[in-house]
CSV table of C-alpha atoms in Angstrom, one decimal:
chain,number,residue,atom,x,y,z
A,1,MET,CA,13.3,-15.3,21.1
A,2,GLU,CA,13.8,-11.8,22.2
A,3,ILE,CA,13.5,-8.6,20.1
A,4,ALA,CA,13.8,-5.0,20.9
A,5,TYR,CA,10.6,-3.1,21.2
A,6,TYR,CA,9.9,0.6,20.8
A,7,PRO,CA,6.4,1.4,21.9
A,8,GLY,CA,6.4,5.2,21.4
A,9,CYS,CA,4.3,7.8,23.2
A,10,SER,CA,0.9,6.7,21.8
A,11,LEU,CA,1.2,3.2,23.0
A,12,LYS,CA,1.9,4.4,26.5
A,13,GLN,CA,-1.1,6.7,26.5
A,14,SER,CA,-4.2,6.8,24.4
A,15,SER,CA,-3.4,3.5,22.7
A,16,ALA,CA,-2.1,1.7,25.7
A,17,LEU,CA,-4.4,-1.2,24.7
A,18,TYR,CA,-2.3,-1.7,21.6
A,19,ASP,CA,0.9,-2.0,23.8
A,20,LEU,CA,-0.8,-4.6,26.0
A,21,GLN,CA,-2.1,-6.5,23.0
A,22,SER,CA,1.2,-6.5,21.2
A,23,ARG,CA,3.0,-7.9,24.2
A,24,ARG,CA,0.4,-10.6,24.7
A,25,ILE,CA,0.1,-11.7,21.1
A,26,PHE,CA,3.9,-11.8,20.6
A,27,SER,CA,4.4,-13.8,23.8
A,28,GLU,CA,1.8,-16.3,22.5
A,29,LEU,CA,3.9,-16.5,19.3
A,30,GLY,CA,7.1,-17.1,21.3
A,31,VAL,CA,8.5,-13.6,21.0
A,32,ALA,CA,9.4,-11.6,24.1
A,33,LEU,CA,9.2,-7.9,23.4
A,34,LYS,CA,12.0,-6.1,25.2
A,35,GLU,CA,11.2,-2.5,25.7
A,36,ILE,CA,14.3,-0.4,25.1
A,37,GLU,CA,15.6,1.6,28.0
A,38,ASP,CA,14.9,5.3,28.3
A,39,TRP,CA,13.6,5.7,24.8
A,40,ASN,CA,12.6,9.1,23.6
A,41,CYS,CA,9.8,10.5,21.3
A,42,CYS,CA,10.6,9.9,17.6
A,43,GLY,CA,9.4,13.4,16.7
A,44,ALA,CA,6.6,11.9,14.6
A,45,THR,CA,5.4,13.8,11.6
A,46,SER,CA,5.8,17.1,13.4
A,47,ALA,CA,9.6,17.0,13.5
A,48,GLY,CA,9.8,16.9,9.7
A,49,LYS,CA,7.6,20.0,9.5
A,50,VAL,CA,9.4,22.0,12.3
A,51,ASP,CA,13.1,20.9,12.4
A,52,ASP,CA,14.9,18.5,10.0
A,53,PHE,CA,17.8,18.0,12.4
A,54,LEU,CA,15.6,16.8,15.2
A,55,ALA,CA,13.7,14.6,12.7
A,56,MET,CA,17.0,12.6,12.3
A,57,ALA,CA,18.4,13.0,15.8
A,58,MET,CA,15.4,11.9,17.8
A,59,PRO,CA,14.9,8.4,16.3
A,60,ALA,CA,18.7,8.0,15.9
A,61,ARG,CA,19.1,7.9,19.7
A,62,ASN,CA,16.6,5.1,20.0
A,63,ILE,CA,18.4,3.1,17.4
A,64,GLY,CA,21.7,3.5,19.3
A,65,ILE,CA,20.1,2.3,22.5
A,66,ALA,CA,18.6,-0.8,20.9
A,67,GLU,CA,22.0,-1.6,19.2
A,68,ALA,CA,24.0,-1.1,22.4
A,69,ALA,CA,21.7,-3.6,24.1
A,70,GLY,CA,22.8,-6.1,21.5
A,71,TYR,CA,19.6,-6.6,19.6
A,72,GLN,CA,19.5,-7.5,15.9
A,73,GLU,CA,15.9,-6.4,15.3
A,74,ILE,CA,13.6,-3.8,16.7
A,75,VAL,CA,9.8,-3.9,16.2
A,76,ILE,CA,7.8,-0.7,16.2
A,77,PRO,CA,4.0,-1.2,16.0
A,78,CYS,CA,3.1,2.5,15.6
A,79,SER,CA,3.3,3.4,11.9
A,80,ALA,CA,4.6,7.0,12.5
A,81,CYS,CA,7.4,5.8,14.8
A,82,TYR,CA,8.2,3.0,12.4
A,83,SER,CA,8.4,5.4,9.4
A,84,ARG,CA,10.5,8.0,11.2
A,85,THR,CA,12.9,5.5,12.6
A,86,LEU,CA,13.4,3.7,9.3
A,87,VAL,CA,13.9,7.0,7.4
A,88,ALA,CA,16.4,8.3,10.0
A,89,GLN,CA,18.3,5.1,9.8
A,90,GLN,CA,18.6,5.2,6.0
A,91,ARG,CA,19.3,8.9,5.8
A,92,LEU,CA,22.1,8.6,8.3
A,93,ALA,CA,23.5,5.6,6.5
A,94,ASP,CA,23.6,7.8,3.4
A,95,ASP,CA,25.1,10.8,5.2
A,96,ALA,CA,28.2,9.9,7.2
A,97,ARG,CA,28.8,13.5,8.3
A,98,LEU,CA,25.3,13.9,9.8
A,99,LYS,CA,25.6,10.5,11.4
A,100,ALA,CA,28.9,11.5,13.0
A,101,GLU,CA,27.4,14.8,14.2
A,102,VAL,CA,24.4,13.2,15.9
A,103,ASN,CA,26.6,10.5,17.4
A,104,THR,CA,28.7,13.1,19.2
A,105,GLY,CA,25.8,13.8,21.5
A,106,PHE,CA,24.8,10.2,22.3
A,107,ALA,CA,26.0,8.0,25.2
A,108,LYS,CA,25.0,5.0,23.0
A,109,LYS,CA,26.2,5.7,19.5
A,110,MET,CA,24.1,4.5,16.6
A,111,ASN,CA,25.7,2.3,14.1
A,112,GLY,CA,22.6,1.6,11.9
A,113,GLY,CA,22.9,-2.1,11.4
A,114,ILE,CA,19.8,-3.1,13.3
A,115,LYS,CA,16.7,-4.3,11.4
A,116,VAL,CA,13.8,-1.9,11.9
A,117,SER,CA,10.6,-3.9,11.5
A,118,SER,CA,6.9,-3.0,11.4
A,119,ILE,CA,4.5,-5.2,13.4
A,120,LEU,CA,3.4,-6.9,10.2
A,121,GLU,CA,6.9,-8.0,9.3
A,122,VAL,CA,7.4,-9.7,12.7
A,123,LEU,CA,3.9,-11.3,12.6
A,124,ILE,CA,4.4,-12.7,9.1
A,125,ALA,CA,7.8,-14.1,10.1
A,126,ARG,CA,6.3,-15.9,13.1
A,127,ILE,CA,3.4,-17.2,11.0
A,128,GLU,CA,5.9,-18.5,8.4
A,129,ALA,CA,7.8,-20.2,11.2
A,130,GLY,CA,4.6,-22.0,12.1
A,131,ALA,CA,4.1,-20.3,15.5
A,132,LEU,CA,0.5,-19.2,14.9
A,133,LYS,CA,-1.2,-22.4,13.8
A,134,PRO,CA,-1.0,-24.4,17.1
A,135,LYS,CA,-2.4,-21.3,19.0
A,136,LEU,CA,-5.5,-20.9,17.0
A,137,ARG,CA,-8.7,-21.8,18.9
A,138,ARG,CA,-11.5,-20.0,17.2
A,139,LYS,CA,-12.7,-19.7,13.6
A,140,PHE,CA,-14.2,-16.6,12.2
A,141,ARG,CA,-17.1,-17.0,9.8
A,142,ARG,CA,-18.7,-13.6,9.7
A,143,LEU,CA,-15.8,-11.2,9.9
A,144,LYS,CA,-15.7,-9.1,6.8
A,145,PRO,CA,-12.8,-6.7,7.3
A,146,VAL,CA,-11.2,-4.1,5.1
A,147,CYS,CA,-7.5,-3.7,5.9
A,148,TYR,CA,-6.6,-0.1,6.5
A,149,TYR,CA,-2.9,0.7,6.2
A,150,GLY,CA,-3.0,4.5,6.1
A,151,CYS,CA,0.2,6.3,5.0
A,152,MET,CA,3.1,5.8,7.3
A,153,GLN,CA,3.2,2.0,7.0
A,154,THR,CA,3.6,2.1,3.3
A,155,ARG,CA,4.9,5.4,1.9
A,156,PHE,CA,8.1,7.1,3.0
A,157,PRO,CA,9.5,10.6,2.4
A,158,TYR,CA,12.9,9.0,1.6
A,159,THR,CA,13.9,5.9,-0.3
A,160,VAL,CA,14.0,3.1,2.2
A,161,PRO,CA,13.8,-0.7,1.8
A,162,VAL,CA,10.1,-1.5,2.1
A,163,PRO,CA,8.7,-4.9,2.9
A,164,ASP,CA,5.4,-4.6,1.1
A,165,ASP,CA,3.8,-3.2,-2.1
A,166,VAL,CA,3.5,0.5,-1.9
A,167,GLU,CA,0.1,1.0,-3.6
A,168,ASN,CA,-1.5,-2.4,-2.8
A,169,PRO,CA,0.1,-3.8,0.4
A,170,GLN,CA,-0.8,-7.3,1.4
A,171,GLY,CA,0.7,-7.7,4.8
A,172,MET,CA,-2.5,-7.5,6.8
A,173,GLU,CA,-4.3,-9.7,4.3
A,174,THR,CA,-1.6,-12.3,4.7
A,175,VAL,CA,-2.0,-12.3,8.5
A,176,LEU,CA,-5.8,-12.4,8.4
A,177,GLY,CA,-5.5,-15.2,5.8
A,178,ALA,CA,-3.5,-17.3,8.3
A,179,LEU,CA,-6.5,-16.8,10.7
A,180,GLY,CA,-8.8,-18.1,8.0
A,181,VAL,CA,-10.3,-14.6,7.4
A,182,LYS,CA,-10.6,-13.3,3.9
A,183,ALA,CA,-10.3,-9.5,3.8
A,184,ILE,CA,-12.3,-7.5,1.3
A,185,ASP,CA,-10.3,-5.8,-1.4
A,186,TRP,CA,-10.8,-2.1,-1.7
A,187,ASN,CA,-9.3,1.2,-2.9
A,188,HIS,CA,-8.9,3.2,0.2
A,189,LYS,CA,-6.5,0.9,2.1
A,190,THR,CA,-3.6,3.4,1.8
A,191,PHE,CA,-5.7,6.6,1.7
A,192,CYS,CA,-4.9,9.1,4.4
A,193,CYS,CA,-7.2,9.7,7.4
A,194,GLY,CA,-5.7,13.1,8.0
A,195,ALA,CA,-3.7,12.0,11.1
A,196,SER,CA,-3.1,15.0,13.3
A,197,ALA,CA,-5.4,17.1,11.0
A,198,ALA,CA,-8.2,15.5,13.1
A,199,VAL,CA,-7.0,17.9,15.8
A,200,ASN,CA,-5.8,20.9,13.9
A,201,ASP,CA,-7.8,20.8,10.7
A,202,PRO,CA,-11.0,18.7,11.4
A,203,GLU,CA,-12.7,19.9,8.2
A,204,THR,CA,-10.1,18.2,6.0
A,205,SER,CA,-9.8,15.2,8.2
A,206,LEU,CA,-13.5,14.5,8.5
A,207,ASN,CA,-13.8,14.7,4.7
A,208,LEU,CA,-11.0,12.2,4.2
A,209,MET,CA,-12.4,9.8,6.7
A,210,GLY,CA,-15.8,10.1,5.2
A,211,ARG,CA,-14.4,8.9,1.9
A,212,ILE,CA,-12.8,5.9,3.6
A,213,MET,CA,-16.0,5.0,5.4
A,214,THR,CA,-18.1,5.3,2.3
A,215,GLU,CA,-16.1,2.8,0.4
A,216,ALA,CA,-15.8,0.4,3.3
A,217,ILE,CA,-19.7,0.4,3.6
A,218,ASP,CA,-20.1,0.1,-0.2
A,219,ARG,CA,-17.9,-3.0,-0.3
A,220,GLY,CA,-19.9,-4.6,2.5
A,221,ALA,CA,-17.3,-4.6,5.2
A,222,ASN,CA,-18.4,-5.0,8.8
A,223,CYS,CA,-15.1,-3.8,10.4
A,224,PHE,CA,-11.8,-2.1,9.8
A,225,VAL,CA,-8.5,-3.7,10.7
A,226,ALA,CA,-5.6,-1.3,11.3
A,227,THR,CA,-2.0,-1.3,12.6
A,228,CYS,CA,-1.5,2.4,13.2
A,229,PRO,CA,-2.7,3.8,16.5
A,230,MET,CA,-3.4,7.2,14.9
A,231,CYS,CA,-5.5,5.7,12.2
A,232,GLN,CA,-7.3,3.6,14.7
A,233,LEU,CA,-8.1,6.4,17.1
A,234,ASN,CA,-9.2,8.8,14.3
A,235,LEU,CA,-11.5,6.3,12.6
A,236,ASP,CA,-12.9,5.2,15.9
A,237,ALA,CA,-13.2,8.4,17.9
A,238,HIS,CA,-14.5,10.6,15.1
A,239,GLN,CA,-16.7,8.0,13.4
A,240,ASP,CA,-19.9,9.5,14.7
A,241,ALA,CA,-18.9,12.9,13.5
A,242,PHE,CA,-17.9,12.0,9.9
A,243,CYS,CA,-20.8,9.5,9.5
A,244,ARG,CA,-23.3,12.2,10.5
A,245,ARG,CA,-21.8,14.6,8.0
A,246,ILE,CA,-22.3,12.2,5.1
A,247,GLY,CA,-25.5,10.5,6.3
A,248,ILE,CA,-24.2,7.0,7.0
A,249,GLU,CA,-26.2,5.1,9.6
A,250,GLU,CA,-23.9,2.1,10.1
A,251,ARG,CA,-20.9,2.1,12.4
A,252,LEU,CA,-17.9,-0.1,12.0
A,253,PRO,CA,-15.6,-1.2,14.7
A,254,VAL,CA,-11.9,-0.4,14.1
A,255,PHE,CA,-9.8,-3.3,15.3
A,256,PHE,CA,-6.1,-3.4,15.8
A,257,ILE,CA,-4.7,-6.4,14.0
A,258,THR,CA,-3.7,-7.7,17.4
A,259,GLU,CA,-7.3,-7.8,18.5
A,260,VAL,CA,-8.4,-10.1,15.6
A,261,ILE,CA,-5.4,-12.4,16.2
A,262,GLY,CA,-6.2,-12.5,19.9
A,263,ALA,CA,-9.8,-13.4,19.3
A,264,ALA,CA,-8.7,-16.2,17.0
A,265,MET,CA,-6.4,-17.4,19.8
A,266,GLY,CA,-9.4,-17.6,22.1
A,267,ILE,CA,-8.4,-14.6,24.2
A,268,SER,CA,-11.4,-12.7,25.5
A,269,PRO,CA,-11.9,-9.2,24.0
A,270,GLU,CA,-12.1,-7.8,27.6
A,271,SER,CA,-8.7,-9.0,28.5
A,272,LEU,CA,-7.3,-7.4,25.3
A,273,GLN,CA,-9.2,-4.2,26.3
A,274,VAL,CA,-11.3,-4.1,23.2
A,275,ASP,CA,-13.9,-2.5,25.4
A,276,ARG,CA,-11.9,0.7,25.2
A,277,HIS,CA,-13.1,1.4,21.7
A,278,PHE,CA,-15.5,4.2,20.9
A,279,ILE,CA,-17.4,2.1,18.4
A,280,ASP,CA,-18.2,-1.2,20.1
A,281,GLY,CA,-16.1,-4.0,18.8
A,282,THR,CA,-16.6,-6.6,21.6
A,283,THR,CA,-20.1,-7.6,20.3
A,284,LEU,CA,-18.8,-8.5,16.8
A,285,LEU,CA,-15.8,-10.4,18.2
A,286,LYS,CA,-18.0,-12.3,20.6
A,287,GLU,CA,-20.6,-13.2,18.0
A,288,LEU,CA,-17.8,-15.0,16.2
A,289,ASP,CA,-16.5,-16.5,19.4
A,290,GLY,CA,-18.5,-19.7,19.3
A,291,ASP,CA,-17.1,-21.1,16.1
A,292,GLU,CA,-14.7,-23.8,17.5
A,293,ARG,CA,-12.0,-24.8,15.2
B,1,MET,CA,-7.9,28.6,-19.6
B,2,THR,CA,-4.7,30.3,-18.7
B,3,GLY,CA,-3.8,32.0,-15.4
B,4,PRO,CA,-2.5,35.6,-15.1
B,5,GLY,CA,0.9,36.1,-16.6
B,6,LEU,CA,3.9,35.5,-14.3
B,7,GLU,CA,7.0,37.6,-14.4
B,8,PHE,CA,10.2,35.6,-14.4
B,9,THR,CA,13.6,37.0,-13.6
B,10,PRO,CA,16.2,34.2,-13.4
B,11,GLU,CA,18.5,36.2,-11.1
B,12,SER,CA,15.9,36.5,-8.3
B,13,ALA,CA,14.2,33.2,-8.9
B,14,LYS,CA,17.4,31.0,-8.6
B,15,PRO,CA,18.4,31.6,-5.0
B,16,PHE,CA,15.0,30.8,-3.7
B,17,LEU,CA,14.8,27.7,-5.9
B,18,GLN,CA,18.2,26.6,-4.7
B,19,GLU,CA,17.3,27.0,-1.1
B,20,VAL,CA,14.1,25.0,-1.4
B,21,MET,CA,16.0,22.3,-3.3
B,22,GLU,CA,18.8,22.0,-0.8
B,23,ARG,CA,16.6,22.1,2.3
B,24,SER,CA,14.0,19.7,1.0
B,25,GLY,CA,16.5,17.4,-0.7
B,26,GLN,CA,14.2,17.4,-3.8
B,27,LYS,CA,15.2,18.1,-7.3
B,28,LEU,CA,12.4,20.4,-8.3
B,29,THR,CA,13.9,21.1,-11.8
B,30,ALA,CA,13.2,17.5,-12.7
B,31,CYS,CA,9.4,18.3,-12.8
B,32,TYR,CA,7.9,18.1,-16.2
B,33,GLN,CA,4.3,18.9,-15.1
B,34,CYS,CA,2.8,15.4,-15.7
B,35,ARG,CA,0.4,16.0,-12.8
B,36,ARG,CA,0.4,12.5,-11.4
B,37,CYS,CA,0.9,14.2,-8.1
B,38,ALA,CA,-2.2,16.4,-8.7
B,39,ALA,CA,-4.3,13.3,-9.7
B,40,GLY,CA,-3.3,11.5,-6.5
B,41,CYS,CA,-3.3,14.4,-4.0
B,42,THR,CA,-5.3,13.5,-0.9
B,43,VAL,CA,-6.2,17.1,-0.1
B,44,GLY,CA,-6.9,18.0,-3.8
B,45,ASP,CA,-10.5,18.8,-2.9
B,46,GLU,CA,-9.4,20.9,0.1
B,47,THR,CA,-6.8,23.2,-1.6
B,48,GLY,CA,-9.0,24.8,-4.3
B,49,PHE,CA,-7.0,22.9,-7.0
B,50,PHE,CA,-3.7,24.3,-5.8
B,51,THR,CA,-1.9,21.0,-6.6
B,52,PRO,CA,1.7,19.9,-6.0
B,53,ASN,CA,2.8,20.6,-9.6
B,54,ILE,CA,1.5,24.2,-9.3
B,55,LEU,CA,3.5,24.6,-6.1
B,56,ILE,CA,6.7,23.3,-7.8
B,57,ARG,CA,6.1,25.6,-10.7
B,58,ASN,CA,5.7,28.6,-8.3
B,59,VAL,CA,9.0,27.8,-6.6
B,60,ILE,CA,10.8,27.4,-10.0
B,61,LEU,CA,9.5,30.7,-11.2
B,62,GLY,CA,10.6,32.4,-8.0
B,63,ASP,CA,7.2,33.4,-6.9
B,64,ARG,CA,8.3,33.4,-3.2
B,65,GLU,CA,5.1,35.0,-1.9
B,66,THR,CA,2.8,32.4,-3.3
B,67,ALA,CA,5.1,29.5,-2.5
B,68,LEU,CA,5.3,30.5,1.2
B,69,SER,CA,1.6,31.1,1.6
B,70,ASN,CA,-0.9,28.9,-0.2
B,71,PRO,CA,-3.5,26.3,0.7
B,72,LEU,CA,-1.4,23.3,-0.2
B,73,VAL,CA,1.5,24.1,2.2
B,74,TRP,CA,-0.9,24.3,5.1
B,75,LYS,CA,-3.5,21.6,4.0
B,76,CYS,CA,-0.9,19.0,3.1
B,77,VAL,CA,-1.2,16.0,5.4
B,78,SER,CA,2.2,14.6,4.5
B,79,CYS,CA,0.7,11.4,3.2
B,80,TYR,CA,3.5,11.1,0.7
B,81,THR,CA,1.2,9.9,-2.1
B,82,CYS,CA,2.5,12.5,-4.6
B,83,GLY,CA,6.1,11.6,-4.0
B,84,THR,CA,5.5,7.9,-4.2
B,85,ARG,CA,3.9,8.3,-7.6
B,86,CYS,CA,6.2,11.0,-9.1
B,87,PRO,CA,8.1,9.6,-12.1
B,88,ASN,CA,11.0,11.8,-11.2
B,89,ASP,CA,11.1,11.0,-7.5
B,90,ILE,CA,10.1,14.5,-6.3
B,91,GLN,CA,8.6,14.2,-2.8
B,92,THR,CA,6.4,17.3,-2.8
B,93,ALA,CA,5.4,16.7,0.8
B,94,ARG,CA,9.1,17.4,1.7
B,95,ILE,CA,8.7,20.6,-0.2
B,96,THR,CA,5.6,21.7,1.7
B,97,GLU,CA,7.4,20.7,5.0
B,98,THR,CA,10.3,22.9,4.0
B,99,LEU,CA,8.1,25.8,3.0
B,100,LYS,CA,6.4,25.7,6.3
B,101,LYS,CA,9.7,26.2,8.0
B,102,MET,CA,10.8,28.9,5.6
B,103,ALA,CA,7.4,30.7,6.1
B,104,LYS,CA,8.0,30.6,9.9
B,105,GLU,CA,11.5,32.0,9.5
B,106,ALA,CA,10.2,34.8,7.3
B,107,HIS,CA,7.5,35.6,10.0
B,108,ILE,CA,4.7,34.9,7.5
B,109,ASP,CA,1.4,34.1,9.3
B,110,PRO,CA,0.3,30.5,8.5
B,111,LEU,CA,-2.9,30.2,6.5
B,112,GLN,CA,-3.9,27.4,9.0
B,113,PRO,CA,-2.5,28.7,12.3
B,114,LYS,CA,-3.8,25.7,14.2
B,115,VAL,CA,-1.7,23.4,12.0
B,116,ALA,CA,1.5,25.4,12.8
B,117,ALA,CA,0.6,25.6,16.5
B,118,PHE,CA,0.0,21.8,16.7
B,119,HIS,CA,3.3,20.8,15.1
B,120,ASP,CA,5.3,23.3,17.1
B,121,SER,CA,3.6,22.2,20.4
B,122,PHE,CA,4.2,18.6,19.5
B,123,LEU,CA,7.9,18.9,18.9
B,124,GLU,CA,8.4,21.2,21.9
B,125,SER,CA,6.6,18.7,24.1
B,126,GLY,CA,8.7,15.8,22.8
B,127,LEU,CA,11.9,17.8,23.3
B,128,ARG,CA,10.9,19.2,26.7
B,129,TRP,CA,10.2,15.9,28.4
B,130,GLY,CA,11.8,13.4,26.0
B,131,ARG,CA,8.4,12.0,25.4
B,132,VAL,CA,5.1,13.5,24.3
B,133,ASN,CA,2.6,13.7,27.1
B,134,GLU,CA,-0.7,14.0,25.2
B,135,MET,CA,-2.5,16.0,27.9
B,136,GLU,CA,0.3,18.5,28.2
B,137,LEU,CA,0.6,18.7,24.4
B,138,MET,CA,-3.1,19.4,24.0
B,139,GLY,CA,-3.0,22.0,26.9
B,140,VAL,CA,-0.1,23.9,25.3
B,141,TYR,CA,-1.6,23.6,21.8
B,142,GLU,CA,-5.0,25.0,23.0
B,143,CYS,CA,-3.3,27.8,25.0
B,144,ARG,CA,-1.7,28.9,21.7
B,145,ASN,CA,-5.0,28.8,19.9
B,146,ILE,CA,-6.8,30.7,22.7
B,147,LEU,CA,-4.1,33.4,22.8
B,148,ARG,CA,-4.3,33.9,19.0
B,149,ASP,CA,-8.0,33.9,18.9
B,150,ALA,CA,-8.2,36.3,21.8
B,151,ARG,CA,-5.8,38.6,20.1
B,152,ASP,CA,-7.9,38.5,17.0
B,153,GLY,CA,-11.2,38.9,18.9
B,154,ASN,CA,-12.5,35.5,17.8
B,155,TYR,CA,-14.2,34.6,21.1
B,156,ASP,CA,-16.7,32.3,19.5
B,157,ALA,CA,-13.9,30.2,18.1
B,158,ILE,CA,-12.4,29.8,21.5
B,159,ILE,CA,-15.6,28.5,23.0
B,160,ASP,CA,-16.2,26.2,20.0
B,161,GLU,CA,-12.7,24.8,20.3
B,162,LEU,CA,-12.9,24.2,24.0
B,163,LYS,CA,-16.3,22.6,23.8
B,164,GLY,CA,-15.2,20.2,21.1
B,165,GLN,CA,-12.0,19.3,23.0
B,166,ALA,CA,-13.9,18.8,26.3
B,167,ARG,CA,-16.4,16.5,24.6
B,168,LEU,CA,-13.7,14.4,23.1
B,169,GLY,CA,-11.7,14.5,26.3
B,170,MET,CA,-14.6,13.3,28.4
B,171,ALA,CA,-15.3,10.4,26.0
B,172,MET,CA,-11.7,9.4,26.0
B,173,PHE,CA,-11.6,9.6,29.8
B,174,LYS,CA,-14.6,7.3,30.1
B,175,LEU,CA,-13.0,4.8,27.8
B,176,LYS,CA,-9.8,5.0,29.8
B,177,ARG,CA,-7.9,6.2,26.8
B,178,MET,CA,-6.7,9.2,28.6
B,179,HIS,CA,-3.4,8.8,30.4
B,180,THR,CA,-3.0,10.7,33.6
B,181,GLY,CA,0.6,9.7,34.4
B,182,PHE,CA,3.5,11.8,33.3
B,183,MET,CA,6.3,10.4,31.0
B,184,MET,CA,9.9,11.5,30.8
B,185,ALA,CA,13.1,10.2,29.2
B,186,LYS,CA,16.4,11.1,30.7
B,187,GLY,CA,17.9,11.1,27.3
B,188,ARG,CA,16.1,14.4,26.5
B,189,LYS,CA,19.2,16.1,27.8
B,190,GLU,CA,21.4,14.5,25.2
B,191,ILE,CA,19.0,15.6,22.4
B,192,LYS,CA,18.7,19.1,23.7
B,193,ALA,CA,22.4,19.6,24.0
B,194,LEU,CA,23.0,18.2,20.5
B,195,TYR,CA,20.2,20.4,19.1
B,196,LYS,CA,21.7,23.5,20.7
B,197,LYS,CA,25.1,22.7,19.2
B,198,ALA,CA,23.6,22.0,15.8
B,199,LYS,CA,21.8,25.3,15.8
B,200,GLN,CA,24.9,27.3,16.8
B,201,ARG,CA,26.9,25.6,14.0
B,202,ARG,CA,24.3,26.6,11.5
B,203,GLN,CA,24.1,30.1,12.7
B,204,ALA,CA,27.9,30.5,12.5
B,205,PRO,CA,29.0,32.8,9.7
B,206,ALA,CA,29.9,31.1,6.4
B,207,GLY,CA,33.3,29.7,6.3
B,208,MET,CA,33.2,28.9,10.0
B,209,ASN,CA,31.5,25.6,9.5
B,210,PRO,CA,33.8,22.6,10.2
C-alpha cells in the first residue's frame, strides 16, 4: 500500500529523526510513504499571521501535487503542516473563487478530493487492519506515558472534519493501548506549549511548558508521548530551563509516538535515532527492552 | 469594578468593525460576553487579564487604538482554544491574527517586536526558497532583532539574545538536530508569481476587481 507523504520543513531538519522513524514504522506496517515531488513550505502558523492569501496558496500547491500523482490519501506527521493543509483544503472547497484564483498559478491544479490524514489516523487504520500485532516483539511494563497532543492536532481555526475528540482526544491512547501500554489520563494533553513563542517570547512559552510539566509529574508520568515535532522539540530542548524556573528536579523524555511503536517492534532506540533527544530517552526504552512478549 | 467610560460613536465604529469581521471571517457581533474564551485562554496569565472577550468588545466599540495594540494581540499563541469553546463560533485567534496584519499596515510598532519579526522572517524564508531553512530563518530573524535593539540602544539585549541562541544552537549541533544542507523547492516561483498577481488585484481601485 502506498500513500502520499508530506514531511514538511521540520522533518527534513531539526526533526529529521521523526522522518526516519515514520518511514521505518510505516514500512513495518506495510505502508510505503511516497514523498510528494517538489513540495513547498505550508506557511505554518506564521502565514495566518502575516498573509491570508499565502496561508491558503502554499498548502494548496502541495495538495495539487499529491492529487496529480494519483494518490487518494496524504499523511502529514507534523501537526502544523497537517492543520494548515486540512484548513486550506476545506476553505478552498467552500470558496470556489479563491480556489480558481490559486489554481491559475499552479502547474498541478488542486481539486481537493484527497484525504488529508494525521499520522494517528493512518496508524489507527493500520492497527485496525491487524498490521501491528504480528510485528510486536517487546512488551512494556514500566512505561507510564502522558499523551501530549498540543494544539494543531486537535483544534483548527476553521470548521474542518476532525477525526478525534477536540477536548479529550484518544488517538494516541488508542495506539499505545494496541502496544499494551496504558497512558495516564491528564488535563494538559491539549494545552499549548507556546510553539514558536519558545523563540520569540520565551517568558510566555516557559511558563506554559512549566504548567504542562508540573501536571505530568503530579500524575506520576515517566515520559511524554507526542506527535508534533514543534511540541517535541520545545518540551525536550527547553526542559532544563522551565524545570529550573519552577524547581522540578525530574526530567522526562519526550518520545515521538513512532519511537514507542518502534521499541515495541524490537527496533533499537539507536537505529531510530532516539539518542538525538536532549533529555535521554534511550535508557528508559532500553530498561523496558528485556520484556519479551 | 467598572473600567473607564468608553465613548461610542456608531459612524466611526462601524467601518473598523466591518473590516475586522471581513478579514478575519469572524462574526464579532455574535459575542454576548459569556467569557468562555477568557476562562480557557492559554495566555490569560500573560496578558494582564486582557482576555479575548475584551478584545472583541474593543473592536465592536470602535476603539481602534486599543484593538491594534494590546497584550493579547501580541501574546496570543494561536492555540485556538477560545474559538473551539465559543458557543457562537467566534475564533478570536483569527481576530488577533487579523489585527497583527492591520497593525503592521498602520505602521504601529508591535508590543512584542520579536513575535512580529519571527513570523515575518518565517514566511519570507518559506517564500524565498520554497522551504524554510531553519538556520537561515534564525539568522534573518536575529538580524532583525539586532538592528532593532541597536537602533534603540539595547546592547545588553543583543548580547543576551545571541548568548541564548548560541547555547541552544551548540546543543542542537551536538545532538545532530541542526541541519546544514540547504533546501529549495522549484515551485516557489509558482507561488511568488501567484502572490504578486493577488497583491496587484487587491491594490487595484474599487470596481476594477474582476
